[in-house]
Short mmCIF file of C-alpha atoms in Angstrom, two decimals:
data_model
loop_
_atom_site.label_atom_id
_atom_site.label_comp_id
_atom_site.label_asym_id
_atom_site.label_seq_id
_atom_site.Cartn_x
_atom_site.Cartn_y
_atom_site.Cartn_z
CA UNK A 8 90.64 75.45 82.19
CA UNK A 9 88.26 72.68 83.21
CA UNK A 10 84.85 73.60 84.12
CA UNK A 11 85.18 71.92 87.23
CA UNK A 12 85.62 74.40 90.43
CA UNK A 13 89.58 74.41 91.83
CA UNK A 14 90.02 72.89 95.48
CA UNK A 15 92.22 75.46 96.75
CA UNK A 16 95.45 74.50 98.83
CA UNK A 17 94.25 76.56 102.11
CA UNK A 18 97.49 78.76 103.33
CA UNK A 19 99.13 77.07 106.80
CA UNK A 20 99.05 78.64 109.89
CA UNK A 21 103.00 77.40 110.22
CA UNK A 22 103.00 79.51 106.61
CA UNK A 23 100.81 82.73 107.83
CA UNK A 24 103.35 83.60 110.85
CA UNK A 25 105.98 83.38 107.74
CA UNK A 26 104.39 85.35 105.97
CA UNK A 27 103.97 87.97 108.36
CA UNK A 28 107.07 87.99 109.73
CA UNK A 29 109.21 88.77 106.69
CA UNK A 30 106.39 91.89 105.37
CA UNK A 31 107.42 92.93 109.10
CA UNK A 32 111.09 93.04 108.24
CA UNK A 33 110.38 93.91 104.52
CA UNK A 34 108.52 97.39 105.78
CA UNK A 35 111.51 97.66 108.58
CA UNK A 36 114.00 97.23 105.92
CA UNK A 37 112.22 100.51 103.81
CA UNK A 38 112.69 98.68 100.89
CA UNK A 39 108.70 99.92 100.08
CA UNK A 40 110.05 103.23 101.23
CA UNK A 41 110.82 104.92 97.16
CA UNK A 42 107.56 106.11 94.79
CA UNK A 43 109.04 104.55 92.10
CA UNK A 44 109.08 100.92 93.94
CA UNK A 45 106.11 101.87 94.08
CA UNK A 46 104.72 102.60 91.19
CA UNK A 47 107.15 99.19 89.20
CA UNK A 48 104.84 97.01 91.56
CA UNK A 49 101.52 98.50 90.66
CA UNK A 50 102.92 97.89 86.79
CA UNK A 51 103.64 94.66 87.20
CA UNK A 52 99.24 94.43 88.27
CA UNK A 53 97.89 96.26 85.83
CA UNK A 54 99.98 93.45 83.71
CA UNK A 55 99.25 90.75 85.45
CA UNK A 56 95.18 91.39 84.74
CA UNK A 57 96.30 92.48 81.15
CA UNK A 58 98.76 89.13 80.03
CA UNK A 59 95.78 86.95 81.82
CA UNK A 60 92.41 88.00 81.04
CA UNK A 61 91.26 85.51 79.48
CA UNK A 62 92.42 83.16 82.07
CA UNK A 63 90.59 85.94 84.22
CA UNK A 64 87.43 85.50 82.45
CA UNK A 65 87.14 81.90 82.83
CA UNK A 66 87.97 81.93 86.52
CA UNK A 67 84.69 84.14 86.88
CA UNK A 68 82.79 81.96 84.75
CA UNK A 69 83.27 78.98 86.92
CA UNK A 70 83.33 80.41 89.85
CA UNK A 71 80.39 83.04 88.57
CA UNK A 72 78.98 81.97 85.61
CA UNK A 73 79.34 85.98 85.10
CA UNK A 74 79.82 86.47 80.86
CA UNK A 75 82.90 87.22 79.29
CA UNK A 76 81.18 91.19 79.45
CA UNK A 77 80.48 91.87 83.00
CA UNK A 78 83.72 90.33 83.76
CA UNK A 79 85.39 92.97 81.48
CA UNK A 80 82.88 96.16 81.91
CA UNK A 81 82.57 95.80 86.43
CA UNK A 82 85.79 94.93 86.73
CA UNK A 83 88.95 93.44 85.01
CA UNK A 84 89.15 96.96 82.63
CA UNK A 85 88.51 99.06 85.80
CA UNK A 86 90.78 97.03 88.26
CA UNK A 87 93.23 98.03 85.50
CA UNK A 88 91.92 101.46 84.90
CA UNK A 89 92.78 102.25 88.37
CA UNK A 90 95.71 100.83 88.76
CA UNK A 91 96.63 103.41 85.79
CA UNK A 92 95.37 106.31 87.80
CA UNK A 93 97.62 105.23 90.83
CA UNK A 94 100.63 104.16 88.36
CA UNK A 95 99.74 108.29 87.32
CA UNK A 96 98.79 109.98 90.56
CA UNK A 97 100.83 108.54 93.13
CA UNK A 98 104.23 111.11 93.14
CA UNK A 99 101.56 113.79 94.36
CA UNK A 100 99.89 111.62 96.26
CA UNK A 101 102.39 110.82 98.20
CA UNK A 102 104.99 113.97 97.83
CA UNK A 103 104.67 116.09 101.85
CA UNK A 104 102.30 118.79 102.31
CA UNK A 105 102.01 122.02 103.49
CA UNK A 106 99.93 122.90 106.22
CA UNK A 107 96.80 125.96 105.09
CA UNK A 108 99.42 129.29 106.63
CA UNK A 109 97.86 130.59 109.63
CA UNK A 110 100.08 133.69 110.62
CA UNK A 111 100.80 132.41 115.05
CA UNK A 112 102.06 128.74 113.06
CA UNK A 113 104.70 129.63 109.48
CA UNK A 114 107.92 129.91 111.64
CA UNK A 115 107.07 126.63 112.71
CA UNK A 116 107.14 125.01 108.72
CA UNK A 117 104.48 122.54 109.56
CA UNK A 118 103.58 119.74 106.58
CA UNK A 119 101.84 116.66 106.60
CA UNK A 120 104.11 114.13 106.03
CA UNK A 121 102.46 110.75 103.84
CA UNK A 122 103.65 107.86 105.05
CA UNK A 123 103.49 104.03 105.24
CA UNK A 124 101.89 102.44 107.96
CA UNK A 125 103.24 99.48 107.72
CA UNK A 126 101.92 95.27 107.12
CA UNK A 127 98.17 95.85 106.20
CA UNK A 128 95.60 93.90 105.98
CA UNK A 129 92.08 93.09 103.27
CA UNK A 130 89.97 90.54 103.42
CA UNK A 131 87.50 90.04 100.57
CA UNK A 132 84.23 88.99 99.15
CA UNK A 133 83.35 86.25 96.68
CA UNK A 134 81.16 88.95 94.35
CA UNK A 135 83.12 90.97 92.63
CA UNK A 136 86.73 88.98 93.07
CA UNK A 137 89.37 90.49 90.78
CA UNK A 138 88.58 94.32 92.02
CA UNK A 139 87.28 94.32 96.10
CA UNK A 140 90.54 92.15 96.01
CA UNK A 141 93.16 94.26 93.77
CA UNK A 142 91.70 97.64 93.43
CA UNK A 143 92.66 97.84 98.44
CA UNK A 144 96.21 96.06 97.12
CA UNK A 145 96.42 99.79 94.37
CA UNK A 146 96.04 101.56 97.34
CA UNK A 147 97.93 99.46 100.21
CA UNK A 148 101.41 99.45 97.85
CA UNK A 149 100.90 102.90 97.01
CA UNK A 150 100.57 103.60 100.42
CA UNK A 151 104.49 102.84 100.48
CA UNK A 152 102.44 99.40 101.88
CA UNK A 153 103.15 95.59 102.72
CA UNK A 154 99.83 93.44 101.80
CA UNK A 155 98.37 90.33 102.85
CA UNK A 156 95.29 89.54 100.78
CA UNK A 157 92.62 87.11 101.85
CA UNK A 158 90.60 86.37 98.83
CA UNK A 159 87.12 84.37 99.45
CA UNK A 160 86.98 80.84 99.93
CA UNK A 161 83.61 81.22 97.69
CA UNK A 162 85.71 81.88 94.55
CA UNK A 163 87.85 79.70 94.89
CA UNK A 164 89.09 79.31 90.62
CA UNK A 165 89.39 83.97 91.07
CA UNK A 166 91.03 83.42 94.46
CA UNK A 167 93.18 80.23 93.12
CA UNK A 168 94.78 82.99 89.59
CA UNK A 169 95.43 85.54 91.84
CA UNK A 170 97.54 82.90 94.06
CA UNK A 171 99.01 81.75 91.82
CA UNK A 172 100.06 85.03 89.43
CA UNK A 173 100.64 87.37 92.68
CA UNK A 174 104.40 85.25 93.27
CA UNK A 175 104.54 85.84 88.85
CA UNK A 176 104.56 89.37 88.81
CA UNK A 177 105.31 91.33 92.07
CA UNK A 178 108.00 91.33 94.96
CA UNK A 179 106.47 87.99 97.49
CA UNK A 180 108.21 90.03 100.11
CA UNK A 181 106.09 92.68 99.33
CA UNK A 182 102.59 91.26 98.53
CA UNK A 183 101.43 88.03 99.83
CA UNK A 184 98.31 85.91 99.42
CA UNK A 185 96.93 83.52 102.06
CA UNK A 186 94.15 81.25 100.95
CA UNK A 187 91.43 79.53 103.36
CA UNK A 188 88.50 80.03 105.52
CA UNK A 189 86.93 80.99 108.72
CA UNK A 190 90.57 79.30 110.89
CA UNK A 191 93.32 80.97 108.46
CA UNK A 192 91.07 84.60 108.75
CA UNK A 193 90.77 84.36 112.66
CA UNK A 194 94.33 83.59 112.12
CA UNK A 195 94.53 86.51 110.31
CA UNK A 196 92.70 88.91 112.97
CA UNK A 197 95.62 87.51 116.14
CA UNK A 198 98.01 89.91 114.41
CA UNK A 199 98.41 93.05 115.16
CA UNK A 200 97.88 95.00 111.34
CA UNK A 201 98.84 98.87 110.49
CA UNK A 202 94.71 98.75 108.82
CA UNK A 203 92.86 96.29 108.25
CA UNK A 204 90.18 96.31 105.18
CA UNK A 205 87.04 94.13 105.50
CA UNK A 206 84.73 93.97 102.46
CA UNK A 207 81.89 91.68 103.12
CA UNK A 208 78.81 91.59 105.45
CA UNK A 209 77.75 93.08 108.83
CA UNK A 210 78.00 89.58 110.58
CA UNK A 211 81.29 89.26 109.77
CA UNK A 212 82.30 92.60 110.00
CA UNK A 213 81.17 92.67 113.85
CA UNK A 214 83.59 89.58 114.26
CA UNK A 215 86.64 91.03 112.26
CA UNK A 216 85.37 94.52 114.32
CA UNK A 217 86.15 92.61 117.83
CA UNK A 218 89.06 91.02 117.25
CA UNK A 219 91.02 93.79 115.21
CA UNK A 220 90.21 96.03 118.71
CA UNK A 221 91.72 93.31 120.34
CA UNK A 222 95.12 94.02 119.01
CA UNK A 223 93.99 97.99 118.27
CA UNK A 224 94.48 97.73 114.62
CA UNK A 225 92.75 100.34 112.95
CA UNK A 226 89.84 99.17 110.55
CA UNK A 227 87.38 99.88 107.93
CA UNK A 228 84.16 98.46 107.32
CA UNK A 229 82.95 97.73 103.41
CA UNK A 230 79.75 96.00 103.67
CA UNK A 231 76.60 96.59 102.58
CA UNK A 232 73.21 96.29 103.29
CA UNK A 233 69.35 97.23 101.47
CA UNK A 234 69.87 100.18 99.16
CA UNK A 235 66.58 101.85 98.47
CA UNK A 236 65.29 103.31 95.52
CA UNK A 237 62.92 106.19 94.90
CA UNK A 238 60.88 106.83 92.20
CA UNK A 239 59.32 110.10 91.77
CA UNK A 240 56.45 109.57 89.07
CA UNK A 241 56.83 112.38 86.95
CA UNK A 242 60.89 110.07 86.00
CA UNK A 243 61.45 108.37 82.41
CA UNK A 244 59.34 104.92 83.53
CA UNK A 245 61.49 103.66 80.44
CA UNK A 246 65.22 105.32 81.56
CA UNK A 247 64.90 104.33 84.71
CA UNK A 248 63.51 100.27 84.93
CA UNK A 249 66.62 99.43 82.35
CA UNK A 250 68.72 101.19 84.84
CA UNK A 251 67.47 99.85 88.08
CA UNK A 252 66.47 96.22 86.23
CA UNK A 253 70.29 95.71 85.02
CA UNK A 254 71.75 96.87 88.13
CA UNK A 255 69.68 94.62 89.88
CA UNK A 256 70.43 91.26 87.85
CA UNK A 257 74.35 91.91 86.66
CA UNK A 258 76.15 89.85 89.05
CA UNK A 259 73.21 88.36 89.55
CA UNK A 260 71.83 90.83 92.25
CA UNK A 261 75.59 89.38 94.27
CA UNK A 262 76.61 93.68 94.69
CA UNK A 263 76.46 95.22 97.86
CA UNK A 264 75.05 98.37 95.92
CA UNK A 265 72.44 96.45 94.03
CA UNK A 266 69.27 98.37 94.34
CA UNK A 267 67.14 96.57 96.62
CA UNK A 268 63.93 97.68 96.77
CA UNK A 269 61.45 99.99 95.09
CA UNK A 270 59.80 102.89 96.51
CA UNK A 271 56.81 104.07 94.11
CA UNK A 272 53.43 105.62 95.28
CA UNK A 273 50.81 103.70 94.53
CA UNK A 274 49.27 105.43 92.21
CA UNK A 275 52.55 104.25 89.95
CA UNK A 276 53.05 101.56 90.96
CA UNK A 277 51.62 99.34 87.85
CA UNK A 278 52.68 101.49 85.34
CA UNK A 279 56.41 101.36 86.54
CA UNK A 280 55.85 97.24 86.98
CA UNK A 281 55.16 97.37 83.40
CA UNK A 282 58.42 99.30 82.45
CA UNK A 283 60.16 96.61 84.04
CA UNK A 284 58.32 93.52 82.63
CA UNK A 285 59.13 95.57 79.01
CA UNK A 286 62.60 96.20 79.95
CA UNK A 287 63.14 92.25 81.43
CA UNK A 288 62.01 91.37 78.10
CA UNK A 289 64.40 93.86 76.09
CA UNK A 290 67.52 92.33 78.10
CA UNK A 291 66.58 88.44 77.46
CA UNK A 292 64.62 88.39 74.66
CA UNK A 293 64.64 84.41 74.40
CA UNK A 294 63.52 84.47 77.94
CA UNK A 295 65.52 84.78 81.29
CA UNK A 296 65.85 80.89 81.77
CA UNK A 297 68.12 80.29 78.51
CA UNK A 298 69.64 83.19 78.30
CA UNK A 299 73.71 82.93 78.56
CA UNK A 300 73.59 86.93 79.95
CA UNK A 301 72.74 86.04 83.76
CA UNK A 302 75.38 84.30 86.13
CA UNK A 303 74.41 82.66 88.75
CA UNK A 304 74.18 81.88 92.73
CA UNK A 305 77.44 82.09 94.30
CA UNK A 306 77.11 78.77 96.47
CA UNK A 307 73.75 76.76 97.23
CA UNK A 308 73.77 77.99 100.98
CA UNK A 309 73.19 80.85 98.98
CA UNK A 310 71.00 80.11 96.64
CA UNK A 311 68.48 78.15 99.40
CA UNK A 312 68.62 81.28 100.97
CA UNK A 313 66.82 83.37 98.23
CA UNK A 314 64.28 80.45 97.06
CA UNK A 315 62.94 80.45 101.10
CA UNK A 316 62.92 84.43 100.78
CA UNK A 317 61.03 84.08 97.87
CA UNK A 318 59.12 81.03 98.85
CA UNK A 319 57.52 82.85 101.99
CA UNK A 320 56.80 86.86 100.88
CA UNK A 321 53.58 87.74 100.89
CA UNK A 322 53.57 89.87 98.38
CA UNK A 323 53.24 88.75 93.63
CA UNK A 324 55.17 87.87 91.87
CA UNK A 325 54.75 90.11 89.20
CA UNK A 326 56.94 87.54 86.83
CA UNK A 327 59.79 85.72 86.93
CA UNK A 328 60.31 83.77 90.27
CA UNK A 329 61.64 80.33 88.36
CA UNK A 330 64.62 78.58 90.05
CA UNK A 331 66.54 76.01 89.35
CA UNK A 332 69.28 74.09 92.26
CA UNK A 333 71.47 72.28 90.07
CA UNK A 334 73.01 75.33 88.54
CA UNK A 335 72.33 77.93 90.98
CA UNK A 336 69.65 80.22 89.36
CA UNK A 337 66.98 82.45 90.06
CA UNK A 338 65.15 84.25 87.10
CA UNK A 339 64.95 88.10 87.25
CA UNK A 340 61.69 88.65 89.64
CA UNK A 341 60.00 91.74 90.29
CA UNK A 342 57.24 91.21 93.49
CA UNK A 343 54.98 94.03 93.70
CA UNK A 344 52.34 95.26 96.85
CA UNK A 345 55.14 94.69 99.67
CA UNK A 346 54.90 95.45 102.77
CA UNK A 347 57.95 96.33 106.18
CA UNK A 348 58.00 93.04 108.32
CA UNK A 349 57.52 90.90 104.16
CA UNK A 350 60.53 87.76 104.11
CA UNK A 351 61.83 90.14 101.33
CA UNK A 352 62.39 93.25 103.34
CA UNK A 353 64.04 91.43 106.52
CA UNK A 354 67.94 91.78 105.21
CA UNK A 355 69.62 92.49 102.55
CA UNK A 356 68.51 89.99 99.49
CA UNK A 357 72.10 90.55 97.55
CA UNK A 358 70.46 88.13 95.09
CA UNK A 359 68.11 88.86 91.47
CA UNK A 360 65.23 89.73 93.14
CA UNK A 361 62.61 93.41 93.49
CA UNK A 362 60.45 94.24 96.06
CA UNK A 363 58.52 96.76 95.45
CA UNK A 364 56.83 98.39 98.16
CA UNK A 365 54.67 101.00 97.70
CA UNK A 366 54.27 104.30 99.80
CA UNK A 367 51.57 107.53 99.64
CA UNK A 368 53.80 109.97 99.42
CA UNK A 369 57.00 110.87 99.24
CA UNK A 370 57.01 111.76 102.34
CA UNK A 371 56.62 107.96 103.11
CA UNK A 372 59.25 107.09 101.74
CA UNK A 373 62.10 108.58 103.09
CA UNK A 374 60.13 107.72 106.68
CA UNK A 375 60.40 103.96 105.52
CA UNK A 376 64.51 104.81 104.53
CA UNK A 377 65.12 106.64 107.89
CA UNK A 378 63.65 103.88 110.22
CA UNK A 379 66.04 100.88 109.18
CA UNK A 380 69.62 100.85 108.71
CA UNK A 381 71.49 103.67 106.88
CA UNK A 382 72.07 102.22 103.32
CA UNK A 383 75.30 101.93 101.66
CA UNK A 384 73.89 103.14 98.88
CA UNK A 385 70.45 105.34 97.72
CA UNK A 386 69.08 105.73 94.43
CA UNK A 387 66.48 108.89 93.37
CA UNK A 388 64.75 108.35 90.09
CA UNK A 389 63.52 112.15 88.82
CA UNK A 390 63.67 115.02 86.97
CA UNK A 391 63.18 117.63 89.73
CA UNK A 392 65.92 118.66 91.73
CA UNK A 393 63.50 119.81 94.59
CA UNK A 394 61.91 116.19 94.70
CA UNK A 395 66.20 115.13 94.47
CA UNK A 396 67.18 117.51 97.71
CA UNK A 397 64.09 116.52 99.61
CA UNK A 398 65.38 112.77 99.66
CA UNK A 399 69.17 113.46 100.10
CA UNK A 400 68.59 115.53 102.08
CA UNK A 401 66.40 114.21 104.67
CA UNK A 402 67.90 110.61 104.88
CA UNK A 403 72.39 109.14 105.16
CA UNK A 404 73.22 106.59 103.16
CA UNK A 405 77.29 105.49 101.78
CA UNK A 406 76.56 107.73 98.94
CA UNK A 407 73.21 109.86 97.28
CA UNK A 408 73.28 108.80 93.30
CA UNK A 409 70.16 110.03 90.91
CA UNK A 410 69.14 108.86 87.64
CA UNK A 411 71.54 105.49 87.21
CA UNK A 412 72.98 102.48 89.75
CA UNK A 413 75.96 101.99 90.46
CA UNK A 414 77.77 103.36 87.95
CA UNK A 415 79.32 105.63 90.61
CA UNK A 416 81.38 103.29 92.73
CA UNK A 417 84.18 103.69 89.67
CA UNK A 418 83.85 107.30 89.35
CA UNK A 419 86.79 108.65 88.38
CA UNK A 420 87.42 111.13 92.58
CA UNK A 421 84.64 109.40 93.96
CA UNK A 422 85.01 107.82 97.51
CA UNK A 423 83.60 104.81 97.94
CA UNK A 424 82.04 103.64 101.66
CA UNK A 425 79.38 102.92 104.06
CA UNK A 426 78.14 105.41 106.35
CA UNK A 427 76.80 103.66 110.34
CA UNK A 428 75.50 100.06 109.69
CA UNK A 429 76.70 99.38 106.07
CA UNK A 430 80.44 100.46 106.67
CA UNK A 431 83.24 103.08 107.71
CA UNK A 432 86.40 104.58 105.66
CA UNK A 433 86.15 105.24 102.02
CA UNK A 434 88.17 103.32 99.44
CA UNK A 435 89.34 104.00 95.61
CA UNK A 436 91.69 106.38 94.22
CA UNK A 437 93.42 108.55 96.13
CA UNK A 438 90.92 106.96 99.25
CA UNK A 439 92.41 104.21 98.84
CA UNK A 440 96.42 105.66 99.75
CA UNK A 441 94.59 107.53 102.46
CA UNK A 442 93.07 104.76 104.04
CA UNK A 443 96.49 102.92 104.01
CA UNK A 444 98.05 106.12 104.96
CA UNK A 445 99.75 107.96 107.64
CA UNK A 446 99.17 111.53 108.12
CA UNK A 447 101.80 112.15 110.04
CA UNK A 448 102.31 115.80 111.54
CA UNK A 449 105.57 117.30 111.19
CA UNK A 450 107.36 121.10 112.84
CA UNK A 451 110.80 122.78 112.95
CA UNK A 452 110.55 124.99 115.38
CA UNK A 453 113.38 127.77 114.84
CA UNK A 454 115.80 128.46 118.04
CA UNK A 455 114.51 132.80 117.84
CA UNK A 456 111.02 131.35 118.15
CA UNK A 457 111.03 132.35 121.52
CA UNK A 458 111.61 135.31 121.69
CA UNK A 459 107.59 135.48 120.87
CA UNK A 460 106.66 131.80 122.56
CA UNK A 461 108.86 132.72 125.76
CA UNK A 462 105.92 133.16 128.90
CA UNK A 463 104.78 129.87 127.82
CA UNK A 464 108.46 128.63 129.98
CA UNK A 465 108.31 128.52 133.27
CA UNK A 466 107.87 130.69 136.20
CA UNK A 467 104.22 132.07 135.05
CA UNK A 468 103.61 135.84 135.77
CA UNK A 469 101.06 137.86 135.35
CA UNK A 470 103.27 138.91 133.16
CA UNK A 471 103.65 136.18 130.91
CA UNK A 472 99.88 135.60 131.17
CA UNK A 473 99.06 138.21 129.82
CA UNK A 474 101.67 137.80 126.59
CA UNK A 475 100.15 134.76 125.68
CA UNK A 476 96.69 135.93 126.33
CA UNK A 477 97.39 138.54 123.35
CA UNK A 478 97.71 135.75 120.95
CA UNK A 479 95.21 133.80 121.74
CA UNK A 480 92.56 133.83 119.15
CA UNK A 481 89.07 136.52 118.48
CA UNK A 482 85.67 135.52 117.73
CA UNK A 483 82.99 136.36 115.22
CA UNK A 484 80.13 138.26 117.58
CA UNK A 485 78.03 136.43 119.65
CA UNK A 486 75.05 135.48 117.33
CA UNK A 487 71.06 136.11 118.85
CA UNK A 488 69.30 132.97 119.22
CA UNK A 489 65.78 133.64 118.43
CA UNK A 490 62.33 132.52 120.07
CA UNK A 491 62.57 129.17 117.19
CA UNK A 492 66.58 128.67 118.41
CA UNK A 493 67.82 129.84 115.57
CA UNK A 494 71.24 131.27 115.18
CA UNK A 495 70.67 134.70 113.85
CA UNK A 496 74.53 136.06 113.27
CA UNK A 497 74.41 140.22 113.21
CA UNK A 498 76.94 142.31 110.59
CA UNK A 499 79.15 144.73 112.43
CA UNK A 500 80.70 146.87 111.01
CA UNK A 501 85.28 146.63 111.07
CA UNK A 502 86.10 150.58 110.95
CA UNK A 503 89.90 149.62 110.92
CA UNK A 504 89.22 146.89 108.16
CA UNK A 505 86.73 149.17 106.22
CA UNK A 506 89.84 151.94 106.01
CA UNK A 507 92.42 149.43 105.38
CA UNK A 508 90.01 148.63 102.27
CA UNK A 509 89.01 151.74 100.80
CA UNK A 510 93.05 153.18 101.32
CA UNK A 511 94.07 151.02 99.36
CA UNK A 512 91.82 151.07 97.37
CA UNK A 513 92.10 154.62 96.29
CA UNK A 514 96.62 154.44 96.24
CA UNK A 515 96.47 152.17 93.58
CA UNK A 516 93.81 153.28 91.42
CA UNK A 517 94.94 156.54 92.33
CA UNK A 518 91.95 158.37 93.05
CA UNK A 519 93.06 161.19 95.26
CA UNK A 520 90.04 164.05 94.63
CA UNK A 521 87.69 163.26 98.14
CA UNK A 522 84.75 163.37 96.61
CA UNK A 523 85.89 160.21 94.37
CA UNK A 524 86.99 158.49 98.12
CA UNK A 525 83.44 158.99 99.16
CA UNK A 526 81.59 156.80 95.84
CA UNK A 527 84.31 154.32 96.91
CA UNK A 528 83.38 154.13 100.16
CA UNK A 529 80.15 153.97 100.36
CA UNK A 530 80.41 151.02 97.51
CA UNK A 531 82.09 149.36 99.38
CA UNK A 532 79.87 149.44 102.18
CA UNK A 533 77.05 148.29 100.00
CA UNK A 534 78.89 145.75 99.01
CA UNK A 535 79.47 143.94 102.55
CA UNK A 536 76.33 145.71 103.34
CA UNK A 537 77.80 147.53 106.88
#
């Protein structure tokens, strides 16, 4: 593949109209409903990647200067794994689910039908152009939807390759790719969708959210924010520094959950920066400016944004700071002595610049975090459970990660999503399936139920009201409210239930002597603290 950046051929508005119409016809035909069909599409997507690994690695190098190891570890292997997980589990995910047993409603045979939402739209970003494009597609296909994927125009090599390969491997009546920029995205947002997933900046997320509201299209937003790292002075600085610096430098810091800044006590700031410098020298022994192991910034505009922030900081560059406009390269940079209000603290950095903000103690760190938007991730490095719990219990964030960074996104069984300004909704794995699935409540009421619920029909009488009241809910004892406002639940004995339990225990074991029955009763009273 040529090293030149390819020019994307954008999808025309007429083609977008045709795509939307075709996918809606396909969905109404029921073609995507059989789970066996969905599994074929998921497996085809896995082979799309596996058969073209080298082409994808070349495309990553063009768009992001991404080292091959990062391309494999961060996206290609992860997305193939996501396909395998969905392929193996979609039968269980899609199975109609019985509602929790309740004696009042068991006769209605209540169930939850797992049904696709229809034709869904996923708008993906440039920074992880395979995983954040195709992982949601896996969930949408697994749920039985038809899908429109709008990949980022800022990653033309990857987006063009995906647009080329999807029609070759997957059903063109079920999934389509729309290439374009703002006009094409605006056109897409004129339609009503079964669900919209937007991954990107909060600024654009607001625009997408307003557009979705106009058509009442349900929406999930995966945004970002400034993900802080709280350092306990008792943690292993070497381990913490290696992991944090890797999370900041991988993909040149262009990761929505990259550690954005570090909060460390003033007395530990210099020691922690030394640990970061040691890690830097270990990672890049010949120097950061010549290593092939660092990606470049996605575009000149993003490069200049980062350089301007770095040039405007009032902090001191501890190491790094080199930039190369021609290569869109910024060296891993640590800035010490950063204060609130600094240019580097104004917005999510999305680059390989790590501000270090000294604080008095962990309480000051928590206060700073809580004074700003809830981040997509919050990291804490400490060996002390009390310290970690204090940080996590007194803050809000999309995820709470102790002693590592980034890897929670690919951890099987965990949701990926933000809270408040960092996003809404969850995806990855079964959570992607749920995001694109309508949980359809269903009951089947038998005729004989009116023998018990006939009182609901007019004419209403006192007798019918009394009958319905007998079906009502009985609350636990009223709590006693103490002077400080805390509620205390009074534990009361329930003689009837106690006697029932004692009787069953006695009968099951065969005890008949009164003295032994008495012992059972006393034991049970102690057990339930009557």
